[in-house]
CSV table of C-alpha atoms and ligand atoms in Angstrom, one decimal:
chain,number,residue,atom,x,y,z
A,1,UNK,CA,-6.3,-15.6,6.7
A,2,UNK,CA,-6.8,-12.2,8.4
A,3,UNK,CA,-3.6,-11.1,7.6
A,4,UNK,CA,-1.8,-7.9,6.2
A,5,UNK,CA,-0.7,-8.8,3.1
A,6,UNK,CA,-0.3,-11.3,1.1
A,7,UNK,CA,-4.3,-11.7,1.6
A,8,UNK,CA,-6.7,-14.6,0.4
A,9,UNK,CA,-7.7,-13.6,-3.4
A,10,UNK,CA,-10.6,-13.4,-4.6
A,11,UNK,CA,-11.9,-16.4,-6.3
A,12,UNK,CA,-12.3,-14.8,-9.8
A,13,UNK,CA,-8.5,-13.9,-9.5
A,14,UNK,CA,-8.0,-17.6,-8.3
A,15,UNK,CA,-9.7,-18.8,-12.0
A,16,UNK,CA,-7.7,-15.9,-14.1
A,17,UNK,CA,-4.6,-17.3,-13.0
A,18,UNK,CA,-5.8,-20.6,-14.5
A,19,UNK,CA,-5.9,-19.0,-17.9
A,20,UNK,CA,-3.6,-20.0,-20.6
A,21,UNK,CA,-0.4,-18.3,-20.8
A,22,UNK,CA,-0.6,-15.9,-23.9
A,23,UNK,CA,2.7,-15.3,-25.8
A,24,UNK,CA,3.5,-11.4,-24.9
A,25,UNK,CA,3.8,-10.2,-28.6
A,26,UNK,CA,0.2,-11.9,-29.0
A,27,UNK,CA,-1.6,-9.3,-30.4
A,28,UNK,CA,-4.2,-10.2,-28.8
A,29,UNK,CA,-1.9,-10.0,-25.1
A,30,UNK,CA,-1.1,-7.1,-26.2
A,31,UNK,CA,-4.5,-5.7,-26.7
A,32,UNK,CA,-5.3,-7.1,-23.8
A,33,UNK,CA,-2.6,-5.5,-21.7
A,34,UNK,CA,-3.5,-2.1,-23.2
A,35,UNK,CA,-7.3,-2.9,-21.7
A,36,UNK,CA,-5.9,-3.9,-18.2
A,37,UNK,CA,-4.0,-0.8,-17.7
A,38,UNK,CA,-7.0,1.4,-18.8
A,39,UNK,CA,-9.4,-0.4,-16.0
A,40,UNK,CA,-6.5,0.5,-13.5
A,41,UNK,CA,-6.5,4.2,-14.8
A,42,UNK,CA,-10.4,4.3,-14.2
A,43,UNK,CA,-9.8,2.4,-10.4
A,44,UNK,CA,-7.4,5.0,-10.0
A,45,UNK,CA,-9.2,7.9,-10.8
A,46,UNK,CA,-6.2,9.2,-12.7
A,47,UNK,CA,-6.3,11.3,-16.3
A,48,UNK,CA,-2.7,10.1,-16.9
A,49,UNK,CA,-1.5,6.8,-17.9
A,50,UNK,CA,-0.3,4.1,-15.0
A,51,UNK,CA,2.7,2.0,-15.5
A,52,UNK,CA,3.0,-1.2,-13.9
A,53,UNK,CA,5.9,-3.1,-13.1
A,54,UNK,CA,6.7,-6.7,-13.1
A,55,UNK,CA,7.2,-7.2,-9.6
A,56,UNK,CA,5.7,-6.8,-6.0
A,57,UNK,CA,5.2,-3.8,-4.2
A,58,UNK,CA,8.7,-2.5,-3.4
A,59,UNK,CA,9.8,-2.9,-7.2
A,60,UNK,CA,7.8,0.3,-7.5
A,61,UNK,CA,8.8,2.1,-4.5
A,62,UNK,CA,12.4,1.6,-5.1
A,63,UNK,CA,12.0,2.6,-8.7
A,64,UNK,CA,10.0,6.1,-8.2
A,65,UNK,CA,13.0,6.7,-5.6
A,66,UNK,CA,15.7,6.0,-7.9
A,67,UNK,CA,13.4,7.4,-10.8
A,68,UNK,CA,12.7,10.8,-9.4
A,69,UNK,CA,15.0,11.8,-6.8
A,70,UNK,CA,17.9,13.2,-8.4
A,71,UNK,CA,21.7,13.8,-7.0
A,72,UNK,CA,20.9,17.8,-6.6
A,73,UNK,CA,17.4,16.5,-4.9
A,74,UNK,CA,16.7,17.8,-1.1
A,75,UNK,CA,14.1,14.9,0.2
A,76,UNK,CA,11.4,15.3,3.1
A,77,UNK,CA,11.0,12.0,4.1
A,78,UNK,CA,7.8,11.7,6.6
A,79,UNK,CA,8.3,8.9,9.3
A,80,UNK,CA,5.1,7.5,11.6
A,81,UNK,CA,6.2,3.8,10.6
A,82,UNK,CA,9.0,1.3,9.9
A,83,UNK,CA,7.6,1.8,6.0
A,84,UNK,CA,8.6,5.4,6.0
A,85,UNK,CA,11.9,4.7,7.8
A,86,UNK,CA,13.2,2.3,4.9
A,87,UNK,CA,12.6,5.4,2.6
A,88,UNK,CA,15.4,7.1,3.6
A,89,UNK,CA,17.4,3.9,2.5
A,90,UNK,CA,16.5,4.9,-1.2
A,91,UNK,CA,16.2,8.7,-0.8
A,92,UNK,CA,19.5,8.7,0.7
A,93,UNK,CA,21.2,7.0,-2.5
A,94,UNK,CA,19.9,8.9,-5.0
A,95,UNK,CA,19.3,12.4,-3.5
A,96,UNK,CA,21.8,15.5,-2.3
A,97,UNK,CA,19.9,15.2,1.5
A,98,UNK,CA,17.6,13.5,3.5
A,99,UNK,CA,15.6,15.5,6.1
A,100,UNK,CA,13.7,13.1,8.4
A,101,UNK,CA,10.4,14.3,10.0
A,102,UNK,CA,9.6,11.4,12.2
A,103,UNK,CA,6.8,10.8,14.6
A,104,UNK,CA,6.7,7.5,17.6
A,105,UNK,CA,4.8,4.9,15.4
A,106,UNK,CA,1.6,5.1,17.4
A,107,UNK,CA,1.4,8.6,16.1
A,108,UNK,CA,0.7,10.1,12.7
A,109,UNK,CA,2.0,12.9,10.9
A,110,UNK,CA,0.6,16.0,11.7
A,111,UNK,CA,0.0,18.5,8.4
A,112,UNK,CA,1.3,21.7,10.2
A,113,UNK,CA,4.8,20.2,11.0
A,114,UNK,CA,5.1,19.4,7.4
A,115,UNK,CA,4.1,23.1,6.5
A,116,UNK,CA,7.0,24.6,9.2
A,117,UNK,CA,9.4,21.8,7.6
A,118,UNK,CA,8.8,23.4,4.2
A,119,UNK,CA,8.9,27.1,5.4
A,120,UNK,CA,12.4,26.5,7.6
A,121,UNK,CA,13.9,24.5,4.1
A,122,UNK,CA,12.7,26.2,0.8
A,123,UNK,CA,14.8,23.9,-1.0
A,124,UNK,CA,13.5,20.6,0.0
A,125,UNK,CA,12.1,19.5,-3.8
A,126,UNK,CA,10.9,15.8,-3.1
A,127,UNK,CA,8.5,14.5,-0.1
A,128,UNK,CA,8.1,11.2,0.7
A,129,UNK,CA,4.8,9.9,3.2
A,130,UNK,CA,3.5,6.4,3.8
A,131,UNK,CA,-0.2,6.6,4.0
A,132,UNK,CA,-0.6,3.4,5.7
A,133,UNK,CA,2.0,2.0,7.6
A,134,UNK,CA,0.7,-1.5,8.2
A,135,UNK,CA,3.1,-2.7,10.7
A,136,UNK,CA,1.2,0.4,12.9
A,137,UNK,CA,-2.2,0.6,11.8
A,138,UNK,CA,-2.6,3.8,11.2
A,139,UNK,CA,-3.6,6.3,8.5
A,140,UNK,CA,-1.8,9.7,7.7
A,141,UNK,CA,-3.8,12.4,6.8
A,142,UNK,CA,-2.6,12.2,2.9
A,143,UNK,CA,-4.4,14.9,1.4
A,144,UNK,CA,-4.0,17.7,3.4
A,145,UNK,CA,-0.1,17.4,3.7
A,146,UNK,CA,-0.5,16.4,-0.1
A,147,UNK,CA,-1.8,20.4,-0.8
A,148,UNK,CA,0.6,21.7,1.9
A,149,UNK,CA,3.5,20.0,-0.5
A,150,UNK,CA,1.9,21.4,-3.9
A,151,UNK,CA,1.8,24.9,-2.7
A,152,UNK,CA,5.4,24.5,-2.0
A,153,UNK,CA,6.4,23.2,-5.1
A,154,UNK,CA,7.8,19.9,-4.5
A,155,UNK,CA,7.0,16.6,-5.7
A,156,UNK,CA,5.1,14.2,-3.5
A,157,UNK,CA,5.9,10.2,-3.5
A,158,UNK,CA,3.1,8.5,-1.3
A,159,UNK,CA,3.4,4.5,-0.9
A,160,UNK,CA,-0.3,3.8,-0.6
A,161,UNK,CA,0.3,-0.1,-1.1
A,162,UNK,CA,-2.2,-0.8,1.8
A,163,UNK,CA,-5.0,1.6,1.2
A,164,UNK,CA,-6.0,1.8,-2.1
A,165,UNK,CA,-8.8,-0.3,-3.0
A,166,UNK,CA,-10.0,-0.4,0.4
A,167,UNK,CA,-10.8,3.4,0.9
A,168,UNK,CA,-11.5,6.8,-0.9
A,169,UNK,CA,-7.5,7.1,-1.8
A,170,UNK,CA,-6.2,8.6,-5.5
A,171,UNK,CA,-3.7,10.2,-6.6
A,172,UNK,CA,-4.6,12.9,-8.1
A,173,UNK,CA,-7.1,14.2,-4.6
A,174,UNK,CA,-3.5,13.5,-2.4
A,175,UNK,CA,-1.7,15.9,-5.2
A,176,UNK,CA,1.1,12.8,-5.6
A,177,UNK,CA,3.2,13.1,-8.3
A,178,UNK,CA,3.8,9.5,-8.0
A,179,UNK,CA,1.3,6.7,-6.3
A,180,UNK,CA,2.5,3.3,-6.5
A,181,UNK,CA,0.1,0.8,-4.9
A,182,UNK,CA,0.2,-3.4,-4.9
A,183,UNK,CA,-2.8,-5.5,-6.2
A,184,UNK,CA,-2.5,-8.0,-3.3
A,185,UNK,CA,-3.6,-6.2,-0.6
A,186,UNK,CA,-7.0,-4.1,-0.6
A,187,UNK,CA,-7.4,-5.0,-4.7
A,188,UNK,CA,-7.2,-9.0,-3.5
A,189,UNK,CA,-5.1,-10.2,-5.7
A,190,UNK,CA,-1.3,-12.0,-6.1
A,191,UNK,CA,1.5,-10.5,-4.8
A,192,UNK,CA,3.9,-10.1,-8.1
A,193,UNK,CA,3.5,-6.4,-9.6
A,194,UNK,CA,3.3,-2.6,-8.6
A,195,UNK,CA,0.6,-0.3,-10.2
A,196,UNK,CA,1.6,3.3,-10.1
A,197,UNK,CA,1.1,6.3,-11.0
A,198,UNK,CA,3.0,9.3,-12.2
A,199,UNK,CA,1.9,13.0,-13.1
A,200,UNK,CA,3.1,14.6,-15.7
A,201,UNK,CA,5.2,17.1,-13.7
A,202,UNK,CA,6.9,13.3,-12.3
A,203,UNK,CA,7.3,12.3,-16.0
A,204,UNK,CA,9.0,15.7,-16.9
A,205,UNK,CA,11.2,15.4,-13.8
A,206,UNK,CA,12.2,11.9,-14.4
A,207,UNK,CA,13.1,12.2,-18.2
A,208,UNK,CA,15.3,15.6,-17.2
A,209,UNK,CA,17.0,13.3,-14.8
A,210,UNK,CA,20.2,11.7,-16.2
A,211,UNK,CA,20.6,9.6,-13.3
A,212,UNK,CA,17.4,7.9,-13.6
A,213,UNK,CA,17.1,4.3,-14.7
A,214,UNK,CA,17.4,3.3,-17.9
A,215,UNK,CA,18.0,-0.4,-19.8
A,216,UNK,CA,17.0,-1.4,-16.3
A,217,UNK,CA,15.0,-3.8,-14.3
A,218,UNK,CA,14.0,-0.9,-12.2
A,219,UNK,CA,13.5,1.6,-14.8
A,220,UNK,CA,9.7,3.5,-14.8
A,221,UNK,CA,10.9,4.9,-18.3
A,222,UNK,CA,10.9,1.9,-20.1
A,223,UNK,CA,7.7,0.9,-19.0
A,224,UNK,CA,6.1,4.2,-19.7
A,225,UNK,CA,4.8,3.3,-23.4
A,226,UNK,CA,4.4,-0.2,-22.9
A,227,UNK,CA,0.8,-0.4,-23.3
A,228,UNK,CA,0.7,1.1,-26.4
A,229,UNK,CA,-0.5,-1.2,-29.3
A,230,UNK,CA,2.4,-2.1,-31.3
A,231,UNK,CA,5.2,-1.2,-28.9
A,232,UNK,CA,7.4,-4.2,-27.6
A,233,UNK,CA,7.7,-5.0,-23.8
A,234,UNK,CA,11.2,-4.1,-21.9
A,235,UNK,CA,10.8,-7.3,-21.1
A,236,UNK,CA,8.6,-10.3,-20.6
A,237,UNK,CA,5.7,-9.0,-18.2
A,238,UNK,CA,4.1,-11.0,-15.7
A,239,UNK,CA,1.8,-13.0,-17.8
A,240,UNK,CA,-0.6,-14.5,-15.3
A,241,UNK,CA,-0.5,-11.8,-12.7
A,242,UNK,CA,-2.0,-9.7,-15.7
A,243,UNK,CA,-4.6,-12.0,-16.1
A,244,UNK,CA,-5.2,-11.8,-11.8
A,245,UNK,CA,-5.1,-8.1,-12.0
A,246,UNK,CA,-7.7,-7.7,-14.4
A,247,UNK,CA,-10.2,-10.1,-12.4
A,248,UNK,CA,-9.5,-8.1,-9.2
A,249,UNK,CA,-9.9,-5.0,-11.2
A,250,UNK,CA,-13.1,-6.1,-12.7
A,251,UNK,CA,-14.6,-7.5,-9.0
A,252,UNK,CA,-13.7,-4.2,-7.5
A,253,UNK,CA,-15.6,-2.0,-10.7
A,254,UNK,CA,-18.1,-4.7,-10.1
A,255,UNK,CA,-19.3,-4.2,-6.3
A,256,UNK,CA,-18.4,-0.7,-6.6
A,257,UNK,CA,-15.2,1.0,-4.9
A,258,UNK,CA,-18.0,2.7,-2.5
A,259,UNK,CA,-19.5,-0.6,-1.7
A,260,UNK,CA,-16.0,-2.1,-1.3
A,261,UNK,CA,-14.5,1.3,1.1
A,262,UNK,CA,-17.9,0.7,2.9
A,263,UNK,CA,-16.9,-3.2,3.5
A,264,UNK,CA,-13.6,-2.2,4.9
A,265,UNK,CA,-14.2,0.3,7.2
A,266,UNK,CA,-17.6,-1.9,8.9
A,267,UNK,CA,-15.4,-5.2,9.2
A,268,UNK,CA,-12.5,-2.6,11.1
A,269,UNK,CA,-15.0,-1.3,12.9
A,270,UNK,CA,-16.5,-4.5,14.2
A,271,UNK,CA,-12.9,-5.7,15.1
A,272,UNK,CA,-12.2,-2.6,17.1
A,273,UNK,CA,-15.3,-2.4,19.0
A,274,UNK,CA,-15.0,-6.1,19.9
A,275,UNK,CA,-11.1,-5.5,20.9
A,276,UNK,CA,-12.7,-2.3,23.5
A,277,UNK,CA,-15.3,-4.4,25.1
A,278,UNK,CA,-12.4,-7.3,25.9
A,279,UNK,CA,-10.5,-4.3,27.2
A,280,UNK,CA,-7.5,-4.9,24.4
A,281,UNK,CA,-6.0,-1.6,23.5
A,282,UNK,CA,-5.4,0.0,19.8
A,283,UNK,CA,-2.1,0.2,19.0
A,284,UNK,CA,-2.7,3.6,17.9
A,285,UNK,CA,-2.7,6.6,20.4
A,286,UNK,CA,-6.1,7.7,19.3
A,287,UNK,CA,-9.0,5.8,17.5
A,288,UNK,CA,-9.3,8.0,14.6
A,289,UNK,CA,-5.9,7.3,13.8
A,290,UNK,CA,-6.7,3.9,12.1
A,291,UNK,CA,-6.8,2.3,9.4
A,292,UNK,CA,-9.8,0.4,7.8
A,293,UNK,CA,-7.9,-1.8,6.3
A,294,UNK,CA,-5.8,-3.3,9.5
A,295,UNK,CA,-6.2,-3.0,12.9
A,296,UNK,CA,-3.3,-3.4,14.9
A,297,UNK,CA,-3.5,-3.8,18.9
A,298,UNK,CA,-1.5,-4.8,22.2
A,299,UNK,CA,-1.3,-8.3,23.1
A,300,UNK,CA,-2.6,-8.6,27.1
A,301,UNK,CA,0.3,-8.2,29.5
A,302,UNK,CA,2.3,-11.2,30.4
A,303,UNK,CA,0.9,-13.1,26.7
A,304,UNK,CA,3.2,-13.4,23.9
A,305,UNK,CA,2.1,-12.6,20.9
A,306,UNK,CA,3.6,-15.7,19.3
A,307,UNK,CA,1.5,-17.9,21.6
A,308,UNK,CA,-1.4,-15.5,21.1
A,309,UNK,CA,-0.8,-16.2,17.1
A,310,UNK,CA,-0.6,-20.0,17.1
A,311,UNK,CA,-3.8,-20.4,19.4
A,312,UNK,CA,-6.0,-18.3,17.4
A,313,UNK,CA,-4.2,-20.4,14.1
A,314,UNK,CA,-4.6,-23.9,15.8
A,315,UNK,CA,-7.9,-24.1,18.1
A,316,UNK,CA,-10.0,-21.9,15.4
A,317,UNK,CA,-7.8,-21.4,12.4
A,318,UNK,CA,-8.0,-17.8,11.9
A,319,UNK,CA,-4.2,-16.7,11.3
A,320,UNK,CA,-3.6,-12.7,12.0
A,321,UNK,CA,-0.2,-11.0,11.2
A,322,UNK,CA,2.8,-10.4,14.0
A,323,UNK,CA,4.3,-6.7,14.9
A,324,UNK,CA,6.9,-6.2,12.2
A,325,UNK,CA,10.1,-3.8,12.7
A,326,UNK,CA,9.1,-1.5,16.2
A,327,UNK,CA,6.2,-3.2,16.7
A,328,UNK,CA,7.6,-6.5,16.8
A,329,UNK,CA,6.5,-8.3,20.2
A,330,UNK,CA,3.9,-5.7,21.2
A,331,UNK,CA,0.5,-6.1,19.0
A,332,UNK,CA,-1.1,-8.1,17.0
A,333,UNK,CA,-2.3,-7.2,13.8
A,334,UNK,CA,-5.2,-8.2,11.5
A,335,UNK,CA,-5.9,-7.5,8.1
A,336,UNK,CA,-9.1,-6.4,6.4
A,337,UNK,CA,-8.0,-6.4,3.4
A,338,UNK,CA,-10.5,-7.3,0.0
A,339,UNK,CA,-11.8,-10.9,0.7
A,340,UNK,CA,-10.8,-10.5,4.2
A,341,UNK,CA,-13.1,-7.3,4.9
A,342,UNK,CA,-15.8,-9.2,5.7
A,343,UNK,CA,-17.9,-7.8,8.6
A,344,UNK,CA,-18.6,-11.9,10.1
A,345,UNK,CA,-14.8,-12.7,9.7
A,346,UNK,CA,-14.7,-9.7,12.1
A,347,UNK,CA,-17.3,-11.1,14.7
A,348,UNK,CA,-15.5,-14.9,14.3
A,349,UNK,CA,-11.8,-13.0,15.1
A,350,UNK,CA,-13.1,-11.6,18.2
A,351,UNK,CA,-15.0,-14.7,19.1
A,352,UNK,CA,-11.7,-16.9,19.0
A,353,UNK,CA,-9.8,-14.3,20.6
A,354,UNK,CA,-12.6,-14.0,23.8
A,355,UNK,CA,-12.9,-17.9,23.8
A,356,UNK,CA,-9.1,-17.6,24.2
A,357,UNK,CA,-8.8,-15.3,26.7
A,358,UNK,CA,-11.7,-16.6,28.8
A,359,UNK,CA,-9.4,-19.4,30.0
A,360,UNK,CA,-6.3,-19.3,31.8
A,361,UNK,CA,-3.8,-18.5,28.8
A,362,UNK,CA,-0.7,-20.7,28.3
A,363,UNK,CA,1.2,-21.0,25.3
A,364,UNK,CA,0.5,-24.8,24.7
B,1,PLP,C1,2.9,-4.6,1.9
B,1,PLP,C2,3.4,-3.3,1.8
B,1,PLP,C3,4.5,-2.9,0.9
B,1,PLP,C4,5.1,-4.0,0.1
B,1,PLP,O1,6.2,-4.5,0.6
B,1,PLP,P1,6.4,-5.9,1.4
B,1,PLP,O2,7.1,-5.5,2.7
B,1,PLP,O3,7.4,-6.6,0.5
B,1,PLP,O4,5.1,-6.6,1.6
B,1,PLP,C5,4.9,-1.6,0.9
B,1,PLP,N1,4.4,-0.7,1.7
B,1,PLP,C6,3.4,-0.9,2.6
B,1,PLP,C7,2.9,0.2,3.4
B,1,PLP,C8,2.9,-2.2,2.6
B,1,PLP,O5,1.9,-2.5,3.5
């Protein structure tokens, strides 16, 4: 399974999710829970707390939106992928305006624009950036527009659900005031909770905001405290993804983040120097645009990407990911993402594809 999330998980995770299910006011789950949320503070890199929430990926995103943005808010939202573009969804509900900066999604956001898009608007007080939009493959240069948006004063939101775990990304190097990443991409584990993380200036801006969630499913507040020893649940966490999150948490500590960055980026590497020398093109405009945790390129003119799919599925059952949103049709795209990035899963991908295209293609 070379694909972009949901990935394979990692065998430990496979064996934690075997483990009995612990009542949640357990002391000891408790004590545990307190423990798993300090080894994701220390994967992190962050001095502050994370919170996670009991549910995948966008659970997180949609509650720092509805969190943070409040109804006098002006909100930057940075497009280069279909990721960025369902921001606006949530930035439009709870905020005063939405200013799009968007890019074609072969293209990334370039730092400068962001800096002339805060000098035209003093008022804009929340930017929004996708670091890795996976349906495109490529990376946005995080840190440098993260500064830009400190100096200006805003808060940053950065949806680094694909990235982190699989390269040098942290919160507190991007400047994000809120980080809200997934354990079942790069981390190789389930898909069922968000891990984020808030500043303090987010925590500040949150509680001073009446219109953020409270006695809510979606509500960051009420999760804030929760692994303190003693204090109750909002409600019942995700028993057994806990138990999967630690074991991906304790694998990744384990090989060392360096060792597991380095693991990524030589398994993309592979794959896009074996997709030049069959003469298939990178989705993105330029090579140092991508990602090293997906590499997304064209399907061959007059192929369809469908038939392209099921071949490399049924003749050597490797399955890769389709185009999602504007790249839907046009690439392929294949996942390196924790027990995926694996430099000879990289060699056998482009050794199915050039047995494939060696004979004359056709779709059965
Ligand atoms: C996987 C992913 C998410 C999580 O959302 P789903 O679409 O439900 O998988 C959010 N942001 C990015 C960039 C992702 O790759």
């Amino acid at each position: 399974m070379l694909t972009t999330g949901p990935v394979p998980a990692y065998p430990e995770v496979l064996e934690a999710l075997g483990s009995p299910v612990l009542y949640d006011y357990h002391p000891a789950f408790q004590t545990f829970y307190a423990e798993v949320t300090e080894k994701l503070r220390k994967a992190l890199r962050t001095e502050t707390t994370p919170v996670i929430m009991q549910g995948e990926a966008i659970l997180g995103i949609e509650a720092a939106a509805a969190a943070l943005i409040a109804a006098d808010d002006v909100v930057l939202n940075l497009v280069s992928g279909p990721y960025g573009r369902e921001f606006d969804t949530w930035a439009g509900r709870y905020g005063k305006e939405v200013i799009e900066q968007a890019v074609p999604y072969d293209d990334v956001i370039d730092p400068q624009v962001v800096r002339e898009a805060l000098a035209r608007r003093p008022d804009i007080s929340v930017v929004s950036l996708c670091h890795h939009e996976t349906p495109c493959g490529t990376l946005n240069p995080l840190n440098e527009i993260g500064a830009i948006v400190a100096s200006h004063g805003a808060c940053l939101i950065v949806d680094a659900v694909s990235s982190f775990g699989g390269m040098s990304v942290h919160p507190e190097e991007a400047h994000a005031d809120i980080f809200i990443t997934s354990p079942s991409k790069c981390l190789g584990s389930t898909p069922g909770l968000s891990l984020i993380a808030l500043s303090e200036r987010a925590w500040a801006k949150i509680q001073a905001n009446p219109d953020a969630p409270r006695n809510s499913f979606l509500s960051l507040l009420a999760w804030r405290n929760a692994s303190e020893p003693g204090k109750p649940f909002p409600v019942t966490p995700s028993v057994s993804e806990i138990y999967a999150l630690d074991a991906a948490l304790d694998r990744h500590a384990q090989e060392g983040p360096e060792n597991v960055w380095a693991r990524h980026a030589v398994t993309a590497a592979i794959t896009r120097k074996g997709l030049f020398e069959l003469g298939l093109p990178l989705w993105p405009k330029q090579e140092a645009f991508c990602s090293p945790t997906a590499t997304v390129f064209k399907v061959p003119q007059g192929v369809s990407d469908v038939a392209l799919r099921d071949r490399l599925l049924h003749d050597h059952g490797i399955l890769v990911s389709l185009g999602r949103g504007e790249t839907t049709g046009k690439v392929l795209r294949v996942g390196h993402m924790g027990a995926s990035a694996e430099p000879d899963f990289a060699r056998q991908f482009i050794a199915a594809l050039t047995a494939i295209l060696a004979e004359p293609f056709s779709a059965d």
